Structure formats: C-alpha cells, structure tokens
XYZ file of C-alpha atoms in Angstrom:
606
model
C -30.637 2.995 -19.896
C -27.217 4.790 -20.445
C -25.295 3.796 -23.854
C -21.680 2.970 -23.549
C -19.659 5.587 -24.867
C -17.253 4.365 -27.527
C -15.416 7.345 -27.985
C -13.863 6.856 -24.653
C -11.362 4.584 -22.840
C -12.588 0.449 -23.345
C -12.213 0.042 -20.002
C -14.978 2.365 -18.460
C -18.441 2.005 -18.481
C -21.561 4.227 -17.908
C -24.075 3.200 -15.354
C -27.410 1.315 -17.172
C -30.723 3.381 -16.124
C -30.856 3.806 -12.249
C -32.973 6.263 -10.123
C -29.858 7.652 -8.515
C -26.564 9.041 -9.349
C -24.820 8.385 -12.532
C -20.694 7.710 -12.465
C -17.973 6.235 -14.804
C -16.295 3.111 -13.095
C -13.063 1.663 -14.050
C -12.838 -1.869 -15.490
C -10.589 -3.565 -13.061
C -6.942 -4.808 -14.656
C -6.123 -8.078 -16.418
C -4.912 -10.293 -13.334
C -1.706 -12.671 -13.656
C -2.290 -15.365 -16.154
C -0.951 -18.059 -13.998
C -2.699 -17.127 -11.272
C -6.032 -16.873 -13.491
C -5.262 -20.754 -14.822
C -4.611 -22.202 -11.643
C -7.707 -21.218 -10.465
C -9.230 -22.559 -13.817
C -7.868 -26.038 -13.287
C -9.694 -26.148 -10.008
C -12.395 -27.327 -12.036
C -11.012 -30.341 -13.124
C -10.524 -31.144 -9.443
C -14.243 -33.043 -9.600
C -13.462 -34.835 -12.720
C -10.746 -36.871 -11.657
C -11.517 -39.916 -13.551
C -12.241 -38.277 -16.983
C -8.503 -36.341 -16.655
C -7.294 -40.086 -15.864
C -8.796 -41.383 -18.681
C -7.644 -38.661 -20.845
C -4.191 -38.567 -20.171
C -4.158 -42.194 -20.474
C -5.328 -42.023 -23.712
C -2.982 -39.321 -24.613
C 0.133 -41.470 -23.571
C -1.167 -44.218 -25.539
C -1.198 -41.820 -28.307
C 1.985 -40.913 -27.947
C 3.615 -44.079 -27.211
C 2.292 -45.249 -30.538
C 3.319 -42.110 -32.746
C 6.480 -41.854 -31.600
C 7.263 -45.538 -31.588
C 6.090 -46.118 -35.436
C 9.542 -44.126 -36.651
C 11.652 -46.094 -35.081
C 10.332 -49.802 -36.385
C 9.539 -48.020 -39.793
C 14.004 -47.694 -39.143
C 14.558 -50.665 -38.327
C 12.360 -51.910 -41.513
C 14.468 -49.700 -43.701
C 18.123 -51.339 -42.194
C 16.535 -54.754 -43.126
C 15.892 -53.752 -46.828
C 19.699 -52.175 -46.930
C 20.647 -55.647 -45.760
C 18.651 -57.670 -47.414
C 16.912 -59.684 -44.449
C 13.799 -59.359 -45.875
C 12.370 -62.574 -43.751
C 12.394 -59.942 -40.489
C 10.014 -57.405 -42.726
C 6.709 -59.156 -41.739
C 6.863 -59.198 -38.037
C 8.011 -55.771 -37.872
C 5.407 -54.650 -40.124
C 2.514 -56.388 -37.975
C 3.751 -54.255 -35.328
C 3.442 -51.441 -36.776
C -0.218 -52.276 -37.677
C -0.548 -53.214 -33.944
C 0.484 -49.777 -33.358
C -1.719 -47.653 -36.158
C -4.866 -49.710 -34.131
C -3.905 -48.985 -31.001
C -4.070 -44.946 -31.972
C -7.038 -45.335 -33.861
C -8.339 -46.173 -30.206
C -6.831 -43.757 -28.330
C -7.349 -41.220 -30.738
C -11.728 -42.335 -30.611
C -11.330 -41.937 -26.564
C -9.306 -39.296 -26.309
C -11.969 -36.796 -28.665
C -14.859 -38.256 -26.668
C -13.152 -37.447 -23.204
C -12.389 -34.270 -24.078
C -15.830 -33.380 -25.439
C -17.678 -34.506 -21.963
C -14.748 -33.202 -19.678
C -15.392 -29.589 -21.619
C -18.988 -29.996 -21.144
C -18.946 -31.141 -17.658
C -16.054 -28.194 -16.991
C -18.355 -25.479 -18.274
C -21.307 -27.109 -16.616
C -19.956 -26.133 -13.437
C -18.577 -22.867 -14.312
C -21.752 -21.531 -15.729
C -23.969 -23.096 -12.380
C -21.236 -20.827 -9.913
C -21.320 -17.946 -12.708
C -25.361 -17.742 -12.981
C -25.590 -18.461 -8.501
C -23.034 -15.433 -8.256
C -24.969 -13.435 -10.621
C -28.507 -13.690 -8.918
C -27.015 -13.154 -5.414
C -24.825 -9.687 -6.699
C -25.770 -6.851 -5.066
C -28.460 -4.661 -6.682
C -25.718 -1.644 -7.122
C -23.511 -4.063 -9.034
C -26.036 -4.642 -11.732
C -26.244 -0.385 -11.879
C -22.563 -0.257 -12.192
C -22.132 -2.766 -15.173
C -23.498 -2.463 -18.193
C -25.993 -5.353 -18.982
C -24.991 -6.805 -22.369
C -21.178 -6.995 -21.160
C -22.451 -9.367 -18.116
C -24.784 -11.566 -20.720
C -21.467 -11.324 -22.646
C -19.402 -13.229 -19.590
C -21.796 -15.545 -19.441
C -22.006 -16.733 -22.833
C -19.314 -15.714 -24.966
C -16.486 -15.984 -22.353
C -17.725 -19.448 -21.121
C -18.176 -20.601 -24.782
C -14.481 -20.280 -25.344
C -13.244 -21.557 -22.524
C -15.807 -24.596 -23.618
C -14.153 -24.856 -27.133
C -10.376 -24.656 -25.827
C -10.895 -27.452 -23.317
C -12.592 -29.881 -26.062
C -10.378 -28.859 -28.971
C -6.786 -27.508 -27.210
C -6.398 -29.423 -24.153
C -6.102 -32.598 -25.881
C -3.485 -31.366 -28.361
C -1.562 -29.194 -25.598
C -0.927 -32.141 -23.256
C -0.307 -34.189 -26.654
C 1.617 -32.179 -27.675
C 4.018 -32.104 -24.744
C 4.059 -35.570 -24.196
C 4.874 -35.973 -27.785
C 8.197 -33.148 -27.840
C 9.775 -34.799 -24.564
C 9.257 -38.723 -25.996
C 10.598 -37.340 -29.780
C 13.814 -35.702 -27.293
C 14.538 -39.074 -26.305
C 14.200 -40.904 -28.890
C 16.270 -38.425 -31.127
C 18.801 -38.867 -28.289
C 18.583 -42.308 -27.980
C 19.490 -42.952 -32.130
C 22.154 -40.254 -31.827
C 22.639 -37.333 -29.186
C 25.140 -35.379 -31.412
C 22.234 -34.817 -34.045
C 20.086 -34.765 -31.272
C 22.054 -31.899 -30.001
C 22.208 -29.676 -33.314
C 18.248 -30.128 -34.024
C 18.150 -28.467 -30.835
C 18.927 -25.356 -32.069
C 14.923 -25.035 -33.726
C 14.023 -25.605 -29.569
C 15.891 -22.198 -28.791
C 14.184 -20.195 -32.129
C 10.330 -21.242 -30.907
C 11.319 -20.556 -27.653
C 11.960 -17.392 -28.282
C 9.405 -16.601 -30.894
C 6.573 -17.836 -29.017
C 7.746 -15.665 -26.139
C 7.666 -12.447 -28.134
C 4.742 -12.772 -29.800
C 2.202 -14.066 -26.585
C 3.001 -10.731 -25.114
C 1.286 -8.978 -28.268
C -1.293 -11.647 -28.209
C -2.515 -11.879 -24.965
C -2.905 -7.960 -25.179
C -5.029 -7.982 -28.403
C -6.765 -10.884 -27.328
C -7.707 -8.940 -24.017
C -8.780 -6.160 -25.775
C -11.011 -8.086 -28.218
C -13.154 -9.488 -25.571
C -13.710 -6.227 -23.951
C -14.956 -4.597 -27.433
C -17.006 -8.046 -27.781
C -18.416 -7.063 -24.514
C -19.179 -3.182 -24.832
C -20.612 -4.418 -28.369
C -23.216 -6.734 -26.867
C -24.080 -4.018 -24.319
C -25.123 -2.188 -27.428
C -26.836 -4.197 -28.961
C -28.800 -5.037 -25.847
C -29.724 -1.652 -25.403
C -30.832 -0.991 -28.690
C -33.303 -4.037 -28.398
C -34.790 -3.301 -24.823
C -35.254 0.310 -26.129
C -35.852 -0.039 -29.493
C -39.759 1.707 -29.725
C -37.612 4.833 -28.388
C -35.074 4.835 -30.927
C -37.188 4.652 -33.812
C -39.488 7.327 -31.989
C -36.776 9.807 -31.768
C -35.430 8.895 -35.000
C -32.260 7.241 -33.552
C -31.182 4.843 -35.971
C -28.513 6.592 -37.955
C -26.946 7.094 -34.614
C -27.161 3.916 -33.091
C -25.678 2.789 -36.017
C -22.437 4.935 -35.746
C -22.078 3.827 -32.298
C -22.675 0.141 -33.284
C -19.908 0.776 -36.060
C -17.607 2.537 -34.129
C -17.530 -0.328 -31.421
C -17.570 -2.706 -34.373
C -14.734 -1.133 -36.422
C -12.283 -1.535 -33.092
C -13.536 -5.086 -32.640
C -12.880 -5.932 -36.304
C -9.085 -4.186 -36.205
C -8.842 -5.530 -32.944
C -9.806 -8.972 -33.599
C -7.586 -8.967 -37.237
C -4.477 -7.916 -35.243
C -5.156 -10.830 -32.463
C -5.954 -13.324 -35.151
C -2.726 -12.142 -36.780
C -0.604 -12.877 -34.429
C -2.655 -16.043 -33.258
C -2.253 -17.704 -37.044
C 1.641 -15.928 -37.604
C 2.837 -18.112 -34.883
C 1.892 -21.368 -37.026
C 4.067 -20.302 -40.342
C 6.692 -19.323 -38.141
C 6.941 -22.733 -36.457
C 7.240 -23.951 -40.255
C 10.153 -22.161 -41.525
C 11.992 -22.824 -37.860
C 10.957 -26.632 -38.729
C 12.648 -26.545 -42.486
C 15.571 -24.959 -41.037
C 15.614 -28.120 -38.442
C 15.060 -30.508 -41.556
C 18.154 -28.540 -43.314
C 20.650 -29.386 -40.428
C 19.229 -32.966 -39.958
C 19.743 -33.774 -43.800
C 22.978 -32.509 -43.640
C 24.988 -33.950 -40.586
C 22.831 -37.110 -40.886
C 24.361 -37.276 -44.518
C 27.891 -36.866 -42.708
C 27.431 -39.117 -39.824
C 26.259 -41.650 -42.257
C 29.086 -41.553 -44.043
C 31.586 -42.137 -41.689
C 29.258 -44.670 -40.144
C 27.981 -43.420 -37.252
C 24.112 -44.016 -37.940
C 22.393 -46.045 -40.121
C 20.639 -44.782 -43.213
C 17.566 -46.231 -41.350
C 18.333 -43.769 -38.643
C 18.181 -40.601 -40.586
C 15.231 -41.488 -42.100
C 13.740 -41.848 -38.486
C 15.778 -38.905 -37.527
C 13.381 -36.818 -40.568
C 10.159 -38.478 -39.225
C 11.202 -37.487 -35.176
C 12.060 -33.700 -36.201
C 8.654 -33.343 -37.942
C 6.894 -35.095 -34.865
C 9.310 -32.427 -32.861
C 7.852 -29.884 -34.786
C 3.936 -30.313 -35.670
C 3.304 -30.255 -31.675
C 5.514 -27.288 -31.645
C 3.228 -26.302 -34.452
C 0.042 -27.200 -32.853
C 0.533 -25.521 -29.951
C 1.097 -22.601 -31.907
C -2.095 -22.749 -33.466
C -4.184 -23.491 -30.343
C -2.146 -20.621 -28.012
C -4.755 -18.123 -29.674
C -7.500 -20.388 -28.199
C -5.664 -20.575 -24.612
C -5.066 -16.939 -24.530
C -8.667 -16.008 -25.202
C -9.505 -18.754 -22.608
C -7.587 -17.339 -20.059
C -9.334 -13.705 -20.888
C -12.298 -14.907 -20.886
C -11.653 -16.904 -17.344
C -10.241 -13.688 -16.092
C -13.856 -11.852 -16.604
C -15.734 -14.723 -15.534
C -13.409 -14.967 -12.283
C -14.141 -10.790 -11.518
C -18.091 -11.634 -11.099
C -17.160 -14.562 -9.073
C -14.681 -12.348 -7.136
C -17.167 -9.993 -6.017
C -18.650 -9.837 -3.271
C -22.682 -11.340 -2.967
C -25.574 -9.453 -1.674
C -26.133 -9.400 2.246
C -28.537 -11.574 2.946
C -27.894 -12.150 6.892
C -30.386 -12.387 9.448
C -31.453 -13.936 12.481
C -34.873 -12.067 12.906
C -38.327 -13.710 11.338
C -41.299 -11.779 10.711
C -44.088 -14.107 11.839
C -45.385 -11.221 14.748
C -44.830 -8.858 12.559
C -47.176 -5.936 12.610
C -45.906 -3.547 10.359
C -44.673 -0.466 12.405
C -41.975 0.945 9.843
C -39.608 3.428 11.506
C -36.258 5.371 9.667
C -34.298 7.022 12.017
C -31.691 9.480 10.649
C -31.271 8.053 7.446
C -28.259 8.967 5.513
C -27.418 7.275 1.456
C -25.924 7.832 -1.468
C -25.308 6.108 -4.307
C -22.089 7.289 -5.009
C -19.459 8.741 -2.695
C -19.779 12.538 -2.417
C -22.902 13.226 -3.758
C -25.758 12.428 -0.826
C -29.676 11.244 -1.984
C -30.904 11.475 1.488
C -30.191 13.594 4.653
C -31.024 12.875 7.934
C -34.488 10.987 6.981
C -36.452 10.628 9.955
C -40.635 8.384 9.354
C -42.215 6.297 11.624
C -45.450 4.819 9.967
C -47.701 2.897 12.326
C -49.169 -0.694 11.209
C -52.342 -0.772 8.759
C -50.970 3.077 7.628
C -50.688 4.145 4.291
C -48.426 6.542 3.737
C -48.020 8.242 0.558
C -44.796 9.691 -0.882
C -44.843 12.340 -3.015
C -42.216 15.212 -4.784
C -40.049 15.616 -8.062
C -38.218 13.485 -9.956
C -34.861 12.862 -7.726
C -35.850 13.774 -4.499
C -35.224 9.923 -2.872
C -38.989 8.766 -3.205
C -37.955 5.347 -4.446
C -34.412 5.533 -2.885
C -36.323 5.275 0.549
C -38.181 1.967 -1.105
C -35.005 0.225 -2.265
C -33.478 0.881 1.498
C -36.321 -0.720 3.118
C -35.856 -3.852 0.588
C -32.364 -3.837 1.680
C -31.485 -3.618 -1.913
C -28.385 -0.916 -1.101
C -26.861 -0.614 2.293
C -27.322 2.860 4.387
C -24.255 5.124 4.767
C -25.695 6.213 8.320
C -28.680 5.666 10.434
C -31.444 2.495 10.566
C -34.880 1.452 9.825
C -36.818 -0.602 12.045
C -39.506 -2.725 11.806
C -41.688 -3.307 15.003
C -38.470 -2.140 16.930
C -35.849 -4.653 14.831
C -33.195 -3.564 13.036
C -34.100 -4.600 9.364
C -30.314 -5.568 9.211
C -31.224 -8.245 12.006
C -33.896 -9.703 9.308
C -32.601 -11.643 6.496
C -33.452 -10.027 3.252
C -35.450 -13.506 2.273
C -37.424 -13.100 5.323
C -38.428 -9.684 4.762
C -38.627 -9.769 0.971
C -41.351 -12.867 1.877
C -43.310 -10.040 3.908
C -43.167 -7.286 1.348
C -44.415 -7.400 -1.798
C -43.648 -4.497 -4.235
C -45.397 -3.437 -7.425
C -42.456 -1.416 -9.746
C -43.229 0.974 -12.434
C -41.235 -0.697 -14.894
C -43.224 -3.595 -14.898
C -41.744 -6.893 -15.576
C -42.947 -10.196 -16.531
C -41.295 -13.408 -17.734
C -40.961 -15.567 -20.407
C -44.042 -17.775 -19.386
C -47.611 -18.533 -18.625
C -49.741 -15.904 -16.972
C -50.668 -18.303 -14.548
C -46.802 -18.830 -13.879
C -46.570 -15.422 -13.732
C -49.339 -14.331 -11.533
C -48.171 -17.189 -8.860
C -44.310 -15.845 -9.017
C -44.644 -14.302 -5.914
C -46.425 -17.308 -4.196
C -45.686 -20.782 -5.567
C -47.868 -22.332 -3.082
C -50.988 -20.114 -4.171
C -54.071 -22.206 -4.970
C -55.522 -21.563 -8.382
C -58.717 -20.085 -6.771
C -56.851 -17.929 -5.063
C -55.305 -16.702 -7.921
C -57.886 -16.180 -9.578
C -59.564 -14.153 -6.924
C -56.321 -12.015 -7.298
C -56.937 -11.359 -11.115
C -60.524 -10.105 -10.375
C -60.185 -7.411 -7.320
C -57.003 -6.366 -9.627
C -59.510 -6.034 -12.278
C -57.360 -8.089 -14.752
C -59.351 -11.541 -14.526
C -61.655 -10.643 -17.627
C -58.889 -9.909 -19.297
C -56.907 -12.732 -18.794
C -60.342 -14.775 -20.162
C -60.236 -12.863 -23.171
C -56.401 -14.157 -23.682
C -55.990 -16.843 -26.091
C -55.524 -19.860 -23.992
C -56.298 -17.729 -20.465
C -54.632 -18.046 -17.856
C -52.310 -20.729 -19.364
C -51.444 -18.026 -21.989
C -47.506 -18.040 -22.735
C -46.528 -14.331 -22.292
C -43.402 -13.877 -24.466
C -40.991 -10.563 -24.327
C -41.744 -9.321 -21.308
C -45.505 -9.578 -22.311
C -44.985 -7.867 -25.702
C -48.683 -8.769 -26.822
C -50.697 -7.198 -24.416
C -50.781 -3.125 -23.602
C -48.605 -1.458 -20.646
C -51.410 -0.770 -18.632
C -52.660 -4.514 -18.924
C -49.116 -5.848 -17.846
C -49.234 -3.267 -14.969
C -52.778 -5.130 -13.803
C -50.926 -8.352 -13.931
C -48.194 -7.374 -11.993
C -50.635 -5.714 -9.518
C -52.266 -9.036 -8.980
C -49.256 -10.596 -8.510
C -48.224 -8.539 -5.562
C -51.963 -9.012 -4.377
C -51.547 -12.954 -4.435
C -48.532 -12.380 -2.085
C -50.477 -11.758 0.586
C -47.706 -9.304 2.225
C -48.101 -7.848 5.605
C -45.977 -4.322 4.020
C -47.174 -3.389 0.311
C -45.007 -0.983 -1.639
C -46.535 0.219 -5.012
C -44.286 2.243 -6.549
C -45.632 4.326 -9.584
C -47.909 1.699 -9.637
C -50.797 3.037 -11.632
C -48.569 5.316 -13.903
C -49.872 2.911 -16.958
C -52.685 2.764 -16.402
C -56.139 4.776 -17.858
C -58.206 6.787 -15.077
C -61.235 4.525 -14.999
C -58.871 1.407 -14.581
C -57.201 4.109 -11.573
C -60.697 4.377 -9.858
C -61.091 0.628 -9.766
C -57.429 -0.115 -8.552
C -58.051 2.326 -5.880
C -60.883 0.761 -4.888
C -59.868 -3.101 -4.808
C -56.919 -1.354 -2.853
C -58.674 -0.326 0.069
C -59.548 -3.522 0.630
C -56.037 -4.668 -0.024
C -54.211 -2.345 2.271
C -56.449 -2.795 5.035
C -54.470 -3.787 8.194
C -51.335 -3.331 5.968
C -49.134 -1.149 6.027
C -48.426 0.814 2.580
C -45.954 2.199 1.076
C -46.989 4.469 -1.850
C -45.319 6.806 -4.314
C -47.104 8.192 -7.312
C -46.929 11.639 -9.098
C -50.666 11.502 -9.712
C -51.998 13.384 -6.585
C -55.572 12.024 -7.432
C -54.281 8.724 -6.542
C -53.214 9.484 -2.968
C -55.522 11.975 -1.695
C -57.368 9.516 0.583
C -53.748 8.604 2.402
C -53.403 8.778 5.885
C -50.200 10.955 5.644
C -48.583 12.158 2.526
C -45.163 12.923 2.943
C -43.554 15.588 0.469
C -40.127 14.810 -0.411
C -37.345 17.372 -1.708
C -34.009 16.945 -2.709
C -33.758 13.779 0.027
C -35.365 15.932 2.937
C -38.975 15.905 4.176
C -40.717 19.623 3.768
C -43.876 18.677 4.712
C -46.146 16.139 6.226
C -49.983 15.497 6.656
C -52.963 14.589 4.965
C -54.212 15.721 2.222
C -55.920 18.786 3.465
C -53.720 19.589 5.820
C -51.508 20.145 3.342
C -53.434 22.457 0.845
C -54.428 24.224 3.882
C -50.529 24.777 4.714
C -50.093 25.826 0.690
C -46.662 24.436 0.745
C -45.178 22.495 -1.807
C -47.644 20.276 -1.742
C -50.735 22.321 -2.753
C -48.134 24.104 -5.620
C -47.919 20.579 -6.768
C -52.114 19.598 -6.637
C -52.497 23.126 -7.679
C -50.112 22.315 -10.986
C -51.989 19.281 -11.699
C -55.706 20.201 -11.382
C -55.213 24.062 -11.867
C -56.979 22.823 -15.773
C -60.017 21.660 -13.743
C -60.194 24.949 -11.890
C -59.949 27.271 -14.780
C-alpha cells in the first residue's frame, strides 16, 4: 500500500496498493456551507417530535431567563418606595420561574443528547450502506485511513455539536431577540445605544469565520491523511520493521503531525479569540448602559429598578452572543466534517444492475475485444479476445503487470470495460446483476482475508445456508480440517486480526475451503497457493481436480508446477495474449512460455 506523501499538496492523495496503474487524484473543493447545512438538517426531518420538544423546552428557557430581570425590577422599585407588602408575591414568582428552568433546562440536555444520537444514527447507517456499495476503483483512489477517518472522526463531531451546540445556538437566539424587546420595551433610547455592541460582533464574528472555517477545513484533512498513516503503518507493520523503516515512518508521522498541531493551534485560536472578544465588546455595552441609564435616571425617565434590569438584559444580550462564539468552532468543524461525509454519499454506488439469473448456467466464459484501463491514457489490456468452454480450466500465466488479475476483476464486474464484452453462455455479464453472478463465482485472492470471528463463521461466509457437515467436508478435501481440530476451541475458534495466530499458508487453506463450500459453478483462484509449502501444493491440486470438475476455472499462478495439468494455459504480456495451449504445446513452441518453465526448473535440470 502507497504512503501519503506529506511533502506535497493536503489535498492529493496516492492510490493504496492496487494491481494496476498508480495516479495522484485531487481532493474535491470545500462546497458552500449553506448548501452543506441544509442538507444536514434533512436529518432532523424524521425526528420531528424530539425538535418539538426541544424547542419547546428552549422557549420555556427563555421565557423564564429573560422574564426574572424584569420582576427582580420591579422588586427593586418596591424597596425605593417602600411597599415592601408587594415583595413576597413577586418573589414567589420568581421562584416559580427558577423551577420552571430547572425543568426545561433537565429536558432540554436530555433531548438534545437522544436527538444527537438518533441524528448520527442515521448518518452513520447511509455513510457505512454508501461505503459497501462504492465502486471497487473508489476504494483504490482513496486512501484507507482518511475514509475510516469520515466515518468516525467526522461523524463524532457532528455528534458532539448537535448534543452540546444546538441547544445553546437556538438558545441563544431566542434569548438575543426576547432581551431586544424587553430592552426596548423598558426604554428604546437605551435600547438603541446598547445597540451599538450588535454592530461590533457583527462584524467581528464575520471576519474571523472566514479564517476559521479555513483552518478548521484544513485540520480535518491533516486529521485524515494522519489516520491514513497510521493505518498503513499497522496493516504493514512486519515490513517496516523488516526493512528497518521506523525512523522514517516516524518523520512522515511527524511531519503530518507537526501541520495538524500548527494547524489545529491556529483553528483553536481563532475558535477561543472569538469568546474574549465578545467580552470586551460586552464591557464596552455595560460602559454606555451605566452611563445614559445614570442620565435618564436623573431626569426621570427610568426607574433605578430599570437600569438595574437594563445591566442584567445587556449581559443576557451578551453571554448568548458569547456562547455562540464559543460553540461556532464546534459548528464550523461540523459543517467540515458534514462536507466529507456528504462527498462519499455524493458518489456514485457500484453497478449492480441486472435482469439475467444464472440458474442454466453452464459456464462458457467468452471476452470479446476487451479493452481497460485503470486510468485514462495508460491501457492494461488490448483487444483481449478468450472463449473458455464449460468444465475448462484455463490457466493464466506471465509477469507481474501484464493484466492476469485485471482480466479476473472484469469478469467480477469489479471495474467497468472501456471497450468490448464478456459473455457468459452467450449473455452479456452486464445483463447479470453483479449479486447474481458474484453468487455463481467464488474467488480465492492471494491476499487472503479473514474476519474478526469464528472459523466456523468464517468458513460459512460464502454460504450462510451451508450445513455444518458440509462444512466440514470443505475443511478436509482443502486439507485444513485437522488443523482446524488442533485449534483451541476448533471450529468455534475466534480468529482475531485477520487470523494473526495461525501461519499464511494455514489462512490461505481456510480461505480455500471457503470458496470450496460455495459450491460455484465458475472458480477463480488467483495466486491461490502462493502461501502455501509444496507438499500442502500437491494435496490442493489434488482435492482440486475434484473441485473443478464440471467447473469452469479460472487460474493464475506464477508457479508453473501448479498449472501444468491445465487444459489451456494462456501466456499473458503487457495486456496481450502471445501464446496459447497446453502445457506441451507450449514448450514445444519455446515461446515465452517455455523461457518462463525453463527459468523456474532450469535448477532441476542442471
């Protein structure tokens, strides 16, 4: 697998490990915020009655906080005039009032907490469908770690603003336009000059959540190039301490992790400036208040009770202002992180259509003038032209990058063909549905992988409905069954890492039996004994020709002892076919082929 290259632009990537072409693609440009939270608030579309519940709890809120300052007024005029009998009743309703936000406060944190759970509930179900329906060449275009990253990190935040900022941002509003009115209502001349604080956030907010939203962008794009690294480091860690790696891994980990760190301080920077900023714009608003309340008192125009609600209302006028300072960091990171989740979902899913079934299905294979590349401009295969009958086994042979597997992953339909078709028993494989055909064709990978689970679970992955006998008769003509007894608990044995406590060759048996338990009417090993020791070999071979009887096969392998008893080999070069027959036919011919037996056994000959 390809590392990221951190001394390059953030927004390329390399293509992970692929037997094909290797390009740079562009990450695709921040779309419009507004556009990217519209979009997000679909969401809340199914969660009606938890919004309605919220808001309602907000007002209450509100309605309660900004109705305190004016009784705690009117309490304050009675003391000045000495009607102290009116004190009690007043004060009861203020208690009223402190219970009634207690409550609202209770159901307003436990709304939030379930809508933000139910909200990223939904977004990580569509995320993780779109992600197992991409198309295979996505997944070679797009580094690994940076999709895990999406999924996770991305979703996370969005998670945390919805519990922790949506509250306070719809709060907060609520709160600003009640404290307007009331301000206005006890005197719209003051109301008027603290007005002057509204025009100083306005404008510092606006200046710095263009920096913000920049930084913030940034960070999560570092966050995801650095979890690509890390990822890659795990999955290939026996190579990096083989080749004596680590000092270099490191640099690249730093590297990535130095930008993140600057990165990230400059974001939080801003993110936190924005809340001491709100503060001094605030004592400036507390400075005028104090002043022409002072005058307007004088000459009588408000109370003394009045400026003292007048104080209260401009600090309510400014904490929201305040809080929505603090949690703008949170939205802006929300909003990058729903922009990245919103590009998987944008993209387009794998092909899957298909009217055709393969019930009758014999297994007569045919390419006819096959054209592909991976990448625009620089061609894998050239006018490919194979017809394999049913119950053949064909074997395909040649050097590294000549489109041995690249035919495989065409007839899997996982990539599409530039030019030409393949048929199967006359029907356009196009006309088959991929889950149809992928039912009928098992496939045996040289990169063998197994899950997170028992080997039972494991060996019946490619047939649920597979009968434990069956299964077991699998395991033994894949020669794997007494090995699977010797397992700790058997065949309920929980394979963990990919099967990190048994050998290669061992995980390569399982996997063999697994494709064996399919029961497939095509068979496709590819490299399939590469793992695996030469006695094992001999006793693959032989459970195979039973296996590939009245199948056909599909096999590639360098190991020309492995395919000798083929009924045609086919010798591949640079995405052409230079030679086809059986096995002596072709030494006879002493083409390519019998350069590349003679290259193998020439040690046996000497």
């Amino acid at each position: 697998m390809n590392k990221e290259n951190n001394q390059t632009q953030l927004n390329h990537y390399k293509i992970p490990g692929m037997r094909g072409p290797r390009n740079r693609q562009e990450v695709e440009k921040p779309k419009d915020g507004k556009k990217t939270m519209k979009r997000l608030l679909q969401y809340f579309s199914s969660e009606q009655y938890m919004l309605i519940t919220l808001f309602f709890s907000v007002f209450l809120v509100v309605i309660c906080y900004i109705s305190v300052p004016g009784l705690q007024s009117q309490a304050i005029d009675r003391i000045a005039e000495g009607a102290f009998n009116q004190l009690p009743r007043i004060l009861i309703f203020m208690l009223i009032l402190y219970g009634f936000h207690c409550l609202g406060t209770l159901v307003q944190s436990i709304t939030s907490a379930k809508l933000s759970q139910k909200i990223v509930q939904h977004m990580r179900e569509d995320l993780f469908d779109k992600i197992v329906n991409l198309p295979i060449r996505y997944l070679d275009y797009h580094s690994h770690g940076d999709i895990m990253s999406r999924m996770t990190n991305d979703v996370e935040n969005i998670s945390n603003t919805i519990a922790q900022s949506l509250s306070s941002l719809v709060s907060g509003i609520f709160t600003v336009i009640g404290t307007v009115i009331m301000m206005i209502y006890y005197c719209p001349p003051l109301a008027a000059l603290s007005c002057f604080t509204v025009i100083l956030t306005v404008t510092a907010t606006k200046f710095l959540s263009t920096q913000m939203r920049k930084f913030f962008r940034k960070r999560q794009v570092l966050l995801g190039s650095l979890n690509g690294t890390v990822e890659e480091m795990v999955t290939g860690y026996r190579t990096v301490v083989a080749y004596n790696q680590q000092s270099k891994i490191m640099e690249e980990f730093n590297q990535t992790s130095d930008k993140l760190t600057k990165t990230g301080i400059v974001a939080e920077t801003l993110g936190g400036s924005m809340g001491p900023i709100m503060n001094v714009i605030n004592n400036i608003g507390f400075v005028i208040i104090a002043a022409f309340g002072g005058y307007f008192a004088i000459h009588g125009i408000i109370s003394i009770g009045v400026i003292s609600a007048f104080i209260i209302y401009a600090k309510q006028f400014g904490r929201p202002i305040d809080e929505l300072a603090q949690v703008y960091g949170q939205i802006q990171t929300a909003i990058a992180g729903a922009e990245r989740v919103f590009e998987i979902l944008d993209e387009a899913d794998e092909d899957k259509s298909g009217q055709s079934d393969m019930k009758q299905t014999k297994g007569i294979i045919t390419f006819e003038h096959v054209d592909f590349s991976y990448q625009a401009g620089k061609q894998v295969l050239y006018d490919f032209n194979l017809k394999v009958e049913a119950g053949q086994k064909i074997a395909l042979v040649g050097a590294t990058g000549s489109g041995k597997t690249t035919v495989v992953n065409l007839l899997m339909r996982f990539y599409e063909m530039d030019r030409g078709r393949i048929l199967i028993d006359g029907i356009d494989i196009k006309d088959i549905s991929c889950t149809e055909l992928r039912k009928n064709t098992a496939i045996v990978l040289q990169d063998t992988t197994l899950f997170t689970d028992t080997v039972r679970n494991n060996l019946k992955y490619s047939n649920l409905s597979a009968s434990d006998a069956q299964m077991e008769q699998a395991a033994k003509i894949s020669y794997c069954h007494k090995m699977i007894q010797h397992l700790k608990n058997g065949y309920d044995t929980l394979l963990t890492g990919g099967g990190a406590g048994i050998s290669q060759g061992q995980r390569q048996l399982l996997s063999i039996a697994r494709a064996f338990l399919a029961n497939p009417k095509i068979l496709i090993l590819d490299e399939a004994t590469s793992s695996v020791d030469t006695r094992t070999e001999k006793h693959i071979q032989d459970a195979m020709v039973n296996l590939m009887k009245d199948r056909t096969s599909l096999i590639i392998a360098h190991r020309i002892s492995t395919i000798q008893d083929a009924d045609c080999i086919v010798v591949m070069d640079s995405g052409h076919i230079s030679e086809m027959g059986t096995h002596q036919e072709l030494l006879d011919k002493k083409g390519t082929y019998y350069e590349l037996y003679m290259t193998q056994f020439a040690g046996n000959l000497t």
